Amino acid sequence: MGKEMKYIRGYPEYMRESIALVEKTREKRAGKLPPQMTMDGREEVLNLCHPDYAPGGKRAISIGPNEGDIAPNEVVDLLEAWSLIGMDELDLDNIDYDTDILIIGGGLAGTSAALLADDSGVATDRILLTNKLRHGDANSIMAQGGTQAADRPNDSPIIHYIDTLGGGHFTNKPDVVKALVEDAPKVIKWLSELGAIFDRDEGGNFTELSGGGAARKRMHACEDYTGLEELRVLRDEFRNRKIPFLEYSPVIELLTDGDRVTGAVLFNLETGEYKIVRAKAVILATGGLGRLHVRGFPTTNHYGASADGLVIAYRAGAKLRDMDSMQYHPTGAAYPQQIIGLLLTEKLRTSGAQVINGKGEAFVFPLEPRDVEASAIIRECYIRDNGITTPTGMRGVWLDTPLIEIVKGEGYAQSAFPAMVRMFKRFGIDMTEDPVLIFPTLHYQNGGVETDPWGRTNLKGLWVAGEISGGVHGKNRLMGNSTLDCVVFGRRAGTSTAEYINSGEPAGKMTLEHVKRYNKMLKGARIKTDRKSPMILPDYRGKMALARMIDVF
Amino acid sequence: MEEKSVLEKIAEANRPVTTGIDGRGIENWVTIYIMGRAYKVPADLTIMQAMEFAGYRFIRSCGCRAGFCGACATIYRKEGDYKLKGVLACQTRVEDGMYLVQIPFAPAEKATYDIDKESYNGAALLKYYPEIARCVSCNTCTKACPQDLKVMEYINAAVRGDFETVVEESFDCIQCGLCAIRCPAEIVHYNLAQLARRMYGKYGLVEEKNVKKRVEEIEGGKYEKEFKKVMGLSPDELKEVYVDQQKTREVY
Ligand SMILES: Cc1cc2nc3c(=O)[nH]c(=O)nc-3n(C[C@H](O)[C@H](O)[C@H](O)COP(=O)(O)OP(=O)(O)OC[C@H]3O[C@@H](n4cnc5c(N)ncnc54)[C@H](O)[C@@H]3O)c2cc1C
Ligand code: SF4
Ligand code: SF4
Ligand code: FES
């Protein structure tokens, strides 16, 4: 691209030509949607284009409790890797923090767990929450669309239950789903009573919207800052109660007595020191793995979403499930370069935005299940070749956002989607006037560490809650069920660990026996690698700078 | 050579975003100054991406990377300009001649209170954050806010005990701290606003009836029988119920 490109209201001239085609068909399309795909049509496009189903990119895990299970290469690479710590490197006898309950990760799940443990009679100073970065640098804070709870008169927990199972292709754990949907209204009430402000209508009732795969409107939102509002309220409450916490202190390994989880090793990101925590119960709430960039996709996830919890739990012997299934969100930003992969909430589509190809045609029903919608967009761009290529070589299709105000009335986009409008405005684009370019992006880890309705795992002393857990969503999560899952099972894990502590469970011996055992398995399986895990943070340093870095100090 | 698969093509197109930029084939460059040192970086990057390009691997001042968490508060001044500007590194494009410093968080006081025991009036805001009365209306906070919020207005509203205005004007606050580090009256705007919003959410809104009723119904065991029934269905029966239910879908 030798010539200086001309930009008009944020878009290069050649993209404007395609926008003109979108504008031409807009009025005719308003209020009219293309037909939903047939079951066969869905299957065809999934097998052709979905990163989970399309050939390549994954392999069987060769050691550990899930030996033989299929997972993406990026995940298996971290599982089939050595510990960051050498066996004789640590002094485990000098305990830096002695606590009853150690909570790892302060998103919605971890923070809820801390509050409920505190409510349930565990001494406040016997709880410790540790964070990789700051408390709140998490996927939770970015949730835009909303949180599901079946509380309207025409809805019921039963309907929510069936939606969730159907959405998960009936692979979910039924008893865990029951807990999810039954606690949902309670969670919304709890958050409201703590002062969280959910959108209301004039009569004071919650404004609730639909979501892909949900048969009723049950999405509770706070504009498009739902996660921000939920988490900042919980975090404020957490701080009021003076629950001990650490920041910039990721956990890099669990400690066990061989079987039972008894503590953890922390790493001080600022100084490079390790710290030893002794705990009678450990709750892992470390969230997801978008920063592994599975199959080379960009991601919506925060900087620290790197599967750490999953990896160290597996090394300690925890069972995983459904790790073959990732969620790709159909509408990630594809342009401009500064925001590639960032999320454009599904709520834009439930509010009227349509998905349009480069010729101005609506080629897919906008509210197919996420996996189907994402696959159809990939097909349109790479097989049917009806996408638009950006100056940096990305392909994408349009999300026709100006339709929102045609459907919902003028001013609606600004009031319902301030975060989205603001983001595009920062890069020179007015999404209320112009469509925005989208392409699927890695969004969510559907599976994880297997849990029961109380967050318990197959390991004594170890609980999990939130995105790290597996079972509740089966192989596909519905919009709005994840923030819900975090608060529901965070709370349950908090209560359950408190019960365990209150029953007088003594502290256990702290060793790295499980790591030794794991190392043996690695050798036994003849895995030759110098990979180490967990990853802690991704590395986006420029190639030119990296090539000249030396380690002298 | 075999043709690349669709997924290989996608991975290739995304490589700069997923692994770091190699700098080849980029036409437009700018010079920025990080910790006083000059770096030449591609012009199409955010400040955050540009610092990574320059060789930084963040262990602070980087969180959501999407404008939601406030971790990446950054101040800069441009060559030849007297103005000090506050922005989010993840949401701002680099410009030639930026002198940058990052502020991972602002050391700030947060009041400790029991939300269940507060009485709902403006006195509570002044009790916990008396310094709001010292606002000199200089409007610096508003100018400093990367979310373009009317920060001074919500502080003034708080002094008046006008909760609704505080909520409305502060709702999109991501607690980045850029206002607080500039305020001559040393007010911690975002903590004050947090208290006001929680009080409004708890006391200023009517109790939502649907959710209250549904919680009572669930706790009273209303759905137990039906749960037993659906949980006892065979996979085929369950699928049928699901398909029928999807036909009754509420959309817009
Ligand atoms: C952009 C976006 C939008 C979304 N929108 C919605 C929505 O509208 N509705 C919905 O229901 N869901 C939504 N989701 C999904 C949902 O927000 C997340 O799945 C959920 O919040 C995860 O919460 P969590 O507490 O499990 O993990 P997180 O919120 O990610 O918190 C995990 C915390 O653990 C920390 N951590 C990680 N590793 C370590 C370690 N080694 N040591 C210590 N700490 C560690 C992390 O830094 C992080 O702070 C969205 C997700 C994203 C990314
Ligand atoms: S009000 Fe203050 S803390 Fe909140 S976003 Fe604006 S500058 Fe940041
Ligand atoms: S910066 Fe401080 S003193 Fe100035 S208007 Fe804002 S709150 Fe008032
Ligand atoms: S990193 Fe979260 S706002 Fe920039």
PDB file of C-alpha atoms in Angstrom, chain A residues 1-2 4 33 49-51 54 133-134 136-137 141-142 144 150-159 161-163 165-167 170 174-175 178 181-182 185-186 188-189 192-197 200 203-206 210-217 222-225 228-229 232-233 235-237 239-240 242 248 269-270 291 293 295-298 301-303 337-340 342 349-352 366-367 378 382-383 392-395 418-420 422-423 425-427 439 535 537-545 549, chain B residues 5-7 9-24 27-29 40 43-46 49 51-72 88 90-93 103-106 110-116 129 146-149 167-168 170-176 191 194-202 205-215 218-219 223-224 226-228 230-231 233 235 238-243 245-246 248-252:
ATOM      1  CA  MET A   1       0.000   0.000   0.000  1.00  0.00           C
ATOM      2  CA  GLY A   2       2.396   2.626  -1.205  1.00  0.00           C
ATOM      3  CA  GLU A   4      -1.167   7.425   1.622  1.00  0.00           C
ATOM      4  CA  LEU A  33     -34.634 -11.022   9.207  1.00  0.00           C
ATOM      5  CA  CYS A  49     -15.590 -23.537   9.739  1.00  0.00           C
ATOM      6  CA  HIS A  50     -15.861 -23.769  13.507  1.00  0.00           C
ATOM      7  CA  PRO A  51     -12.405 -23.844  15.104  1.00  0.00           C
ATOM      8  CA  ALA A  54     -12.621 -27.996  11.649  1.00  0.00           C
ATOM      9  CA  LEU A 133      -2.690  -8.086  38.852  1.00  0.00           C
ATOM     10  CA  ARG A 134      -4.995  -5.639  40.617  1.00  0.00           C
ATOM     11  CA  GLY A 136     -10.591  -6.255  39.327  1.00  0.00           C
ATOM     12  CA  ASP A 137      -8.262  -6.712  36.368  1.00  0.00           C
ATOM     13  CA  ILE A 141     -15.178  -6.337  34.790  1.00  0.00           C
ATOM     14  CA  MET A 142     -15.645  -6.439  31.013  1.00  0.00           C
ATOM     15  CA  GLN A 144     -21.320  -6.062  28.886  1.00  0.00           C
ATOM     16  CA  ALA A 150     -35.671 -16.185  35.486  1.00  0.00           C
ATOM     17  CA  ASP A 151     -37.711 -13.796  37.575  1.00  0.00           C
ATOM     18  CA  ARG A 152     -40.413 -12.423  35.266  1.00  0.00           C
ATOM     19  CA  PRO A 153     -43.903 -13.904  35.638  1.00  0.00           C
ATOM     20  CA  ASN A 154     -43.878 -15.651  32.242  1.00  0.00           C
ATOM     21  CA  ASP A 155     -40.529 -17.254  33.006  1.00  0.00           C
ATOM     22  CA  SER A 156     -39.402 -19.905  35.478  1.00  0.00           C
ATOM     23  CA  PRO A 157     -36.271 -21.656  36.688  1.00  0.00           C
ATOM     24  CA  ILE A 158     -37.499 -24.703  34.763  1.00  0.00           C
ATOM     25  CA  ILE A 159     -37.530 -22.806  31.471  1.00  0.00           C
ATOM     26  CA  TYR A 161     -32.899 -24.944  33.105  1.00  0.00           C
ATOM     27  CA  ILE A 162     -34.044 -26.321  29.771  1.00  0.00           C
ATOM     28  CA  ASP A 163     -32.593 -23.400  27.805  1.00  0.00           C
ATOM     29  CA  LEU A 165     -29.172 -27.667  28.786  1.00  0.00           C
ATOM     30  CA  GLY A 166     -30.281 -27.192  25.181  1.00  0.00           C
ATOM     31  CA  GLY A 167     -27.718 -24.442  24.660  1.00  0.00           C
ATOM     32  CA  PHE A 170     -27.310 -31.534  26.637  1.00  0.00           C
ATOM     33  CA  PRO A 174     -27.895 -31.450  35.475  1.00  0.00           C
ATOM     34  CA  ASP A 175     -27.519 -31.015  39.247  1.00  0.00           C
ATOM     35  CA  LYS A 178     -30.307 -26.797  38.737  1.00  0.00           C
ATOM     36  CA  VAL A 181     -30.987 -21.486  37.769  1.00  0.00           C
ATOM     37  CA  GLU A 182     -32.430 -21.803  41.273  1.00  0.00           C
ATOM     38  CA  PRO A 185     -33.002 -14.747  41.282  1.00  0.00           C
ATOM     39  CA  LYS A 186     -31.395 -14.876  44.718  1.00  0.00           C
ATOM     40  CA  ILE A 188     -29.816 -10.664  41.509  1.00  0.00           C
ATOM     41  CA  LYS A 189     -31.579  -9.809  44.748  1.00  0.00           C
ATOM     42  CA  SER A 192     -29.310  -5.283  44.359  1.00  0.00           C
ATOM     43  CA  GLU A 193     -29.330  -5.279  48.131  1.00  0.00           C
ATOM     44  CA  LEU A 194     -25.608  -4.601  48.115  1.00  0.00           C
ATOM     45  CA  GLY A 195     -26.400  -1.591  45.956  1.00  0.00           C
ATOM     46  CA  ALA A 196     -25.827  -2.770  42.377  1.00  0.00           C
ATOM     47  CA  ILE A 197     -28.006  -0.803  39.980  1.00  0.00           C
ATOM     48  CA  ARG A 200     -35.207  -0.567  35.437  1.00  0.00           C
ATOM     49  CA  GLY A 203     -42.588   1.058  36.875  1.00  0.00           C
ATOM     50  CA  GLY A 204     -39.425   0.088  38.758  1.00  0.00           C
ATOM     51  CA  ASN A 205     -39.223  -3.436  37.351  1.00  0.00           C
ATOM     52  CA  PHE A 206     -36.003  -4.728  35.814  1.00  0.00           C
ATOM     53  CA  SER A 210     -33.400 -11.662  25.341  1.00  0.00           C
ATOM     54  CA  GLY A 211     -30.167 -13.443  24.550  1.00  0.00           C
ATOM     55  CA  GLY A 212     -29.109 -16.055  21.995  1.00  0.00           C
ATOM     56  CA  GLY A 213     -30.699 -19.373  22.953  1.00  0.00           C
ATOM     57  CA  ALA A 214     -32.851 -18.011  25.772  1.00  0.00           C
ATOM     58  CA  ALA A 215     -36.587 -18.563  25.316  1.00  0.00           C
ATOM     59  CA  ARG A 216     -37.514 -15.671  27.616  1.00  0.00           C
ATOM     60  CA  LYS A 217     -36.196 -12.216  28.266  1.00  0.00           C
ATOM     61  CA  CYS A 222     -26.418  -2.228  33.770  1.00  0.00           C
ATOM     62  CA  GLU A 223     -26.185  -0.337  30.458  1.00  0.00           C
ATOM     63  CA  ASP A 224     -23.288  -2.155  28.758  1.00  0.00           C
ATOM     64  CA  TYR A 225     -21.221  -1.961  31.939  1.00  0.00           C
ATOM     65  CA  LEU A 228     -18.133  -3.338  35.959  1.00  0.00           C
ATOM     66  CA  GLU A 229     -21.144  -2.495  38.106  1.00  0.00           C
ATOM     67  CA  ARG A 232     -17.082  -2.798  41.695  1.00  0.00           C
ATOM     68  CA  VAL A 233     -19.971  -3.184  44.154  1.00  0.00           C
ATOM     69  CA  ARG A 235     -15.117  -5.225  45.584  1.00  0.00           C
ATOM     70  CA  ASP A 236     -16.267  -2.203  47.568  1.00  0.00           C
ATOM     71  CA  GLU A 237     -18.067  -4.482  50.005  1.00  0.00           C
ATOM     72  CA  ARG A 239     -12.844  -3.706  51.101  1.00  0.00           C
ATOM     73  CA  ASN A 240     -15.332  -2.498  53.679  1.00  0.00           C
ATOM     74  CA  LYS A 242     -11.242  -5.582  55.517  1.00  0.00           C
ATOM     75  CA  TYR A 248       0.458  -8.504  41.729  1.00  0.00           C
ATOM     76  CA  LEU A 269       5.610  -9.898  40.214  1.00  0.00           C
ATOM     77  CA  GLU A 270       7.320  -6.743  41.429  1.00  0.00           C
ATOM     78  CA  ARG A 291      -4.756 -15.129  26.041  1.00  0.00           C
ATOM     79  CA  HIS A 293      -5.067 -17.345  21.434  1.00  0.00           C
ATOM     80  CA  ARG A 295      -5.983 -21.482  16.833  1.00  0.00           C
ATOM     81  CA  GLY A 296      -4.465 -18.043  16.379  1.00  0.00           C
ATOM     82  CA  PHE A 297      -7.631 -16.109  17.178  1.00  0.00           C
ATOM     83  CA  PRO A 298      -7.622 -12.699  18.832  1.00  0.00           C
ATOM     84  CA  ASN A 301     -10.304 -11.564  27.378  1.00  0.00           C
ATOM     85  CA  HIS A 302      -8.267  -9.540  29.837  1.00  0.00           C
ATOM     86  CA  TYR A 303      -4.463  -9.614  29.914  1.00  0.00           C
ATOM     87  CA  GLN A 337      -6.291  -2.355  14.277  1.00  0.00           C
ATOM     88  CA  GLN A 338      -6.191  -0.860  17.777  1.00  0.00           C
ATOM     89  CA  ILE A 339      -9.233  -2.835  18.921  1.00  0.00           C
ATOM     90  CA  ILE A 340      -9.032  -6.092  17.001  1.00  0.00           C
ATOM     91  CA  LEU A 342     -12.447  -6.725  21.474  1.00  0.00           C
ATOM     92  CA  ARG A 349     -27.966  -7.906  17.870  1.00  0.00           C
ATOM     93  CA  THR A 350     -30.828  -8.444  20.319  1.00  0.00           C
ATOM     94  CA  SER A 351     -31.440  -4.712  19.906  1.00  0.00           C
ATOM     95  CA  GLY A 352     -31.739  -4.891  16.126  1.00  0.00           C
ATOM     96  CA  PRO A 366     -28.412 -12.591  13.539  1.00  0.00           C
ATOM     97  CA  LEU A 367     -29.324 -14.632  16.620  1.00  0.00           C
ATOM     98  CA  ILE A 378     -16.027 -17.275   8.835  1.00  0.00           C
ATOM     99  CA  TYR A 382     -13.036 -17.114   3.737  1.00  0.00           C
ATOM    100  CA  ILE A 383     -15.056 -19.553   1.632  1.00  0.00           C
ATOM    101  CA  THR A 392      -3.784  -4.790   7.832  1.00  0.00           C
ATOM    102  CA  GLY A 393      -5.084  -7.904   6.104  1.00  0.00           C
ATOM    103  CA  MET A 394      -7.928  -8.913   8.440  1.00  0.00           C
ATOM    104  CA  ARG A 395     -11.201  -9.971   6.898  1.00  0.00           C
ATOM    105  CA  PRO A 418     -22.275   3.955  26.096  1.00  0.00           C
ATOM    106  CA  ALA A 419     -19.160   1.767  26.319  1.00  0.00           C
ATOM    107  CA  MET A 420     -19.436   0.625  22.707  1.00  0.00           C
ATOM    108  CA  ARG A 422     -17.339   5.492  23.336  1.00  0.00           C
ATOM    109  CA  MET A 423     -14.842   2.876  22.160  1.00  0.00           C
ATOM    110  CA  LYS A 425     -15.619   7.214  18.917  1.00  0.00           C
ATOM    111  CA  ARG A 426     -12.113   7.073  20.391  1.00  0.00           C
ATOM    112  CA  PHE A 427     -10.922   5.693  17.068  1.00  0.00           C
ATOM    113  CA  PHE A 439     -14.965 -11.111  12.927  1.00  0.00           C
ATOM    114  CA  MET A 535       2.056 -18.920  31.607  1.00  0.00           C
ATOM    115  CA  LEU A 537       1.121 -13.359  31.316  1.00  0.00           C
ATOM    116  CA  PRO A 538       1.292 -13.378  27.533  1.00  0.00           C
ATOM    117  CA  ASP A 539       4.174 -11.802  25.660  1.00  0.00           C
ATOM    118  CA  TYR A 540       3.439  -9.216  22.975  1.00  0.00           C
ATOM    119  CA  ARG A 541       6.839  -7.612  22.775  1.00  0.00           C
ATOM    120  CA  GLY A 542       7.848  -6.412  19.337  1.00  0.00           C
ATOM    121  CA  LYS A 543      10.018  -8.818  17.381  1.00  0.00           C
ATOM    122  CA  MET A 544      12.673  -6.213  16.673  1.00  0.00           C
ATOM    123  CA  ALA A 545      13.133  -5.342  20.340  1.00  0.00           C
ATOM    124  CA  MET A 549      17.419  -8.395  24.345  1.00  0.00           C
TER     125      MET A 549
ATOM    126  CA  SER B   5      -6.717 -23.995   5.272  1.00  0.00           C
ATOM    127  CA  VAL B   6      -9.251 -21.388   6.330  1.00  0.00           C
ATOM    128  CA  LEU B   7      -8.068 -21.554   9.918  1.00  0.00           C
ATOM    129  CA  LYS B   9      -5.326 -18.076   6.940  1.00  0.00           C
ATOM    130  CA  ILE B  10      -7.154 -16.609   9.926  1.00  0.00           C
ATOM    131  CA  ALA B  11      -4.236 -17.313  12.245  1.00  0.00           C
ATOM    132  CA  GLU B  12      -1.883 -15.636   9.815  1.00  0.00           C
ATOM    133  CA  ALA B  13      -4.002 -12.504   9.474  1.00  0.00           C
ATOM    134  CA  ASN B  14      -4.116 -12.177  13.257  1.00  0.00           C
ATOM    135  CA  ARG B  15      -0.478 -12.839  13.992  1.00  0.00           C
ATOM    136  CA  PRO B  16       0.476  -9.237  14.845  1.00  0.00           C
ATOM    137  CA  VAL B  17      -2.307  -9.137  17.449  1.00  0.00           C
ATOM    138  CA  THR B  18      -1.658 -12.575  18.907  1.00  0.00           C
ATOM    139  CA  THR B  19       2.133 -12.684  19.042  1.00  0.00           C
ATOM    140  CA  GLY B  20       3.580  -9.207  18.729  1.00  0.00           C
ATOM    141  CA  ILE B  21       4.449  -7.074  15.731  1.00  0.00           C
ATOM    142  CA  ASP B  22       7.546  -7.647  13.667  1.00  0.00           C
ATOM    143  CA  GLY B  23       7.628  -4.163  12.175  1.00  0.00           C
ATOM    144  CA  ARG B  24       8.116  -5.257   8.572  1.00  0.00           C
ATOM    145  CA  GLU B  27       4.774   2.565   6.406  1.00  0.00           C
ATOM    146  CA  ASN B  28       3.721   5.061   9.022  1.00  0.00           C
ATOM    147  CA  TRP B  29       5.840   5.572  12.113  1.00  0.00           C
ATOM    148  CA  LYS B  40      10.083   4.729  16.947  1.00  0.00           C
ATOM    149  CA  ALA B  43       1.546   4.889  14.031  1.00  0.00           C
ATOM    150  CA  ASP B  44      -1.507   2.624  14.031  1.00  0.00           C
ATOM    151  CA  LEU B  45      -1.053   1.248  17.529  1.00  0.00           C
ATOM    152  CA  THR B  46      -2.512   2.122  20.890  1.00  0.00           C
ATOM    153  CA  GLN B  49       0.554  -1.851  21.915  1.00  0.00           C
ATOM    154  CA  MET B  51       4.995   0.177  24.440  1.00  0.00           C
ATOM    155  CA  GLU B  52       4.927  -3.560  23.847  1.00  0.00           C
ATOM    156  CA  PHE B  53       6.330  -3.042  20.402  1.00  0.00           C
ATOM    157  CA  ALA B  54       9.121  -1.030  21.997  1.00  0.00           C
ATOM    158  CA  GLY B  55       9.995  -4.005  24.196  1.00  0.00           C
ATOM    159  CA  TYR B  56       7.922  -3.641  27.348  1.00  0.00           C
ATOM    160  CA  ARG B  57       6.213  -6.648  28.879  1.00  0.00           C
ATOM    161  CA  PHE B  58       3.640  -5.274  31.288  1.00  0.00           C
ATOM    162  CA  ILE B  59       3.452  -6.502  34.847  1.00  0.00           C
ATOM    163  CA  ARG B  60       1.308  -3.539  35.840  1.00  0.00           C
ATOM    164  CA  SER B  61      -0.692  -0.778  34.144  1.00  0.00           C
ATOM    165  CA  CYS B  62      -2.406  -3.352  31.963  1.00  0.00           C
ATOM    166  CA  GLY B  63      -5.642  -5.131  32.782  1.00  0.00           C
ATOM    167  CA  CYS B  64      -8.640  -5.597  30.526  1.00  0.00           C
ATOM    168  CA  ARG B  65      -6.996  -4.017  27.458  1.00  0.00           C
ATOM    169  CA  ALA B  66     -10.443  -2.787  26.451  1.00  0.00           C
ATOM    170  CA  GLY B  67     -11.333   0.336  28.395  1.00  0.00           C
ATOM    171  CA  PHE B  68     -13.209  -1.255  31.294  1.00  0.00           C
ATOM    172  CA  CYS B  69     -10.814  -1.615  34.235  1.00  0.00           C
ATOM    173  CA  GLY B  70      -8.857   1.621  34.552  1.00  0.00           C
ATOM    174  CA  ALA B  71      -5.514  -0.134  35.076  1.00  0.00           C
ATOM    175  CA  CYS B  72      -3.747   1.635  32.232  1.00  0.00           C
ATOM    176  CA  LEU B  88      -6.222   5.095  28.864  1.00  0.00           C
ATOM    177  CA  CYS B  90      -5.373   0.658  25.776  1.00  0.00           C
ATOM    178  CA  GLN B  91      -7.849   3.056  24.189  1.00  0.00           C
ATOM    179  CA  THR B  92      -5.661   5.776  22.766  1.00  0.00           C
ATOM    180  CA  ARG B  93      -3.691   5.842  19.555  1.00  0.00           C
ATOM    181  CA  ILE B 103       0.084   5.314  36.829  1.00  0.00           C
ATOM    182  CA  PRO B 104      -0.936   1.775  37.800  1.00  0.00           C
ATOM    183  CA  PHE B 105      -3.132   3.102  40.590  1.00  0.00           C
ATOM    184  CA  ALA B 106      -3.561   6.251  42.620  1.00  0.00           C
ATOM    185  CA  LYS B 110     -11.541   4.669  50.772  1.00  0.00           C
ATOM    186  CA  ALA B 111     -14.019   5.120  53.570  1.00  0.00           C
ATOM    187  CA  THR B 112     -15.118   2.020  55.464  1.00  0.00           C
ATOM    188  CA  TYR B 113     -18.844   1.715  56.118  1.00  0.00           C
ATOM    189  CA  ASP B 114     -21.601  -0.780  56.650  1.00  0.00           C
ATOM    190  CA  ILE B 115     -24.041  -0.222  53.828  1.00  0.00           C
ATOM    191  CA  ASP B 116     -26.848  -1.837  55.837  1.00  0.00           C
ATOM    192  CA  TYR B 129     -15.819  12.266  52.344  1.00  0.00           C
ATOM    193  CA  PRO B 146     -10.816   9.653  29.978  1.00  0.00           C
ATOM    194  CA  GLN B 147     -14.469   8.586  30.052  1.00  0.00           C
ATOM    195  CA  ASP B 148     -15.575  12.183  29.442  1.00  0.00           C
ATOM    196  CA  LEU B 149     -17.717  12.196  32.561  1.00  0.00           C
ATOM    197  CA  VAL B 167     -25.456   8.051  39.820  1.00  0.00           C
ATOM    198  CA  GLU B 168     -26.250   9.295  36.369  1.00  0.00           C
ATOM    199  CA  SER B 170     -20.707   8.728  37.472  1.00  0.00           C
ATOM    200  CA  PHE B 171     -22.182   5.470  36.225  1.00  0.00           C
ATOM    201  CA  ASP B 172     -19.577   4.921  33.503  1.00  0.00           C
ATOM    202  CA  CYS B 173     -16.660   5.553  35.911  1.00  0.00           C
ATOM    203  CA  ILE B 174     -13.989   2.898  35.594  1.00  0.00           C
ATOM    204  CA  GLN B 175     -12.141   4.077  38.713  1.00  0.00           C
ATOM    205  CA  CYS B 176      -8.913   4.852  36.901  1.00  0.00           C
ATOM    206  CA  ASN B 191     -14.653   6.316  45.827  1.00  0.00           C
ATOM    207  CA  GLN B 194     -19.059   4.365  44.564  1.00  0.00           C
ATOM    208  CA  LEU B 195     -20.577   5.038  47.976  1.00  0.00           C
ATOM    209  CA  ALA B 196     -23.288   7.233  46.486  1.00  0.00           C
ATOM    210  CA  ARG B 197     -24.223   4.661  43.860  1.00  0.00           C
ATOM    211  CA  ARG B 198     -24.425   1.861  46.372  1.00  0.00           C
ATOM    212  CA  MET B 199     -26.639   3.910  48.654  1.00  0.00           C
ATOM    213  CA  TYR B 200     -28.873   4.832  45.751  1.00  0.00           C
ATOM    214  CA  GLY B 201     -29.033   1.233  44.541  1.00  0.00           C
ATOM    215  CA  LYS B 202     -29.924   0.027  47.988  1.00  0.00           C
ATOM    216  CA  LEU B 205     -34.883   2.460  44.246  1.00  0.00           C
ATOM    217  CA  VAL B 206     -38.142   0.658  44.900  1.00  0.00           C
ATOM    218  CA  GLU B 207     -37.836  -3.008  45.732  1.00  0.00           C
ATOM    219  CA  GLU B 208     -38.189  -5.041  42.546  1.00  0.00           C
ATOM    220  CA  LYS B 209     -41.297  -7.150  42.952  1.00  0.00           C
ATOM    221  CA  ASN B 210     -40.758  -9.912  40.430  1.00  0.00           C
ATOM    222  CA  VAL B 211     -37.438 -11.007  41.809  1.00  0.00           C
ATOM    223  CA  LYS B 212     -38.657 -10.863  45.397  1.00  0.00           C
ATOM    224  CA  LYS B 213     -41.638 -13.051  44.545  1.00  0.00           C
ATOM    225  CA  ARG B 214     -39.568 -15.530  42.569  1.00  0.00           C
ATOM    226  CA  VAL B 215     -37.040 -15.952  45.377  1.00  0.00           C
ATOM    227  CA  ILE B 218     -38.109 -21.006  44.935  1.00  0.00           C
ATOM    228  CA  GLU B 219     -37.414 -21.053  48.649  1.00  0.00           C
ATOM    229  CA  TYR B 223     -40.568 -25.832  41.460  1.00  0.00           C
ATOM    230  CA  GLU B 224     -39.336 -28.992  43.152  1.00  0.00           C
ATOM    231  CA  GLU B 226     -41.405 -29.948  38.149  1.00  0.00           C
ATOM    232  CA  PHE B 227     -37.633 -30.190  38.495  1.00  0.00           C
ATOM    233  CA  LYS B 228     -38.000 -33.805  39.477  1.00  0.00           C
ATOM    234  CA  VAL B 230     -37.740 -32.687  33.868  1.00  0.00           C
ATOM    235  CA  MET B 231     -34.664 -34.181  35.469  1.00  0.00           C
ATOM    236  CA  LEU B 233     -36.823 -37.175  31.265  1.00  0.00           C
ATOM    237  CA  PRO B 235     -32.509 -37.471  26.471  1.00  0.00           C
ATOM    238  CA  LEU B 238     -35.730 -33.522  26.931  1.00  0.00           C
ATOM    239  CA  LYS B 239     -34.749 -32.531  23.403  1.00  0.00           C
ATOM    240  CA  GLU B 240     -38.380 -32.435  22.421  1.00  0.00           C
ATOM    241  CA  VAL B 241     -39.264 -30.174  25.335  1.00  0.00           C
ATOM    242  CA  TYR B 242     -36.343 -27.920  24.375  1.00  0.00           C
ATOM    243  CA  VAL B 243     -37.327 -27.651  20.737  1.00  0.00           C
ATOM    244  CA  GLN B 245     -39.773 -24.249  24.186  1.00  0.00           C
ATOM    245  CA  GLN B 246     -37.542 -22.535  21.614  1.00  0.00           C
ATOM    246  CA  THR B 248     -42.136 -19.846  22.093  1.00  0.00           C
ATOM    247  CA  ARG B 249     -39.103 -17.577  22.086  1.00  0.00           C
ATOM    248  CA  GLU B 250     -39.375 -13.887  22.984  1.00  0.00           C
ATOM    249  CA  VAL B 251     -37.003 -11.934  20.763  1.00  0.00           C
ATOM    250  CA  TYR B 252     -37.126  -8.112  20.666  1.00  0.00           C
TER     251      TYR B 252
END
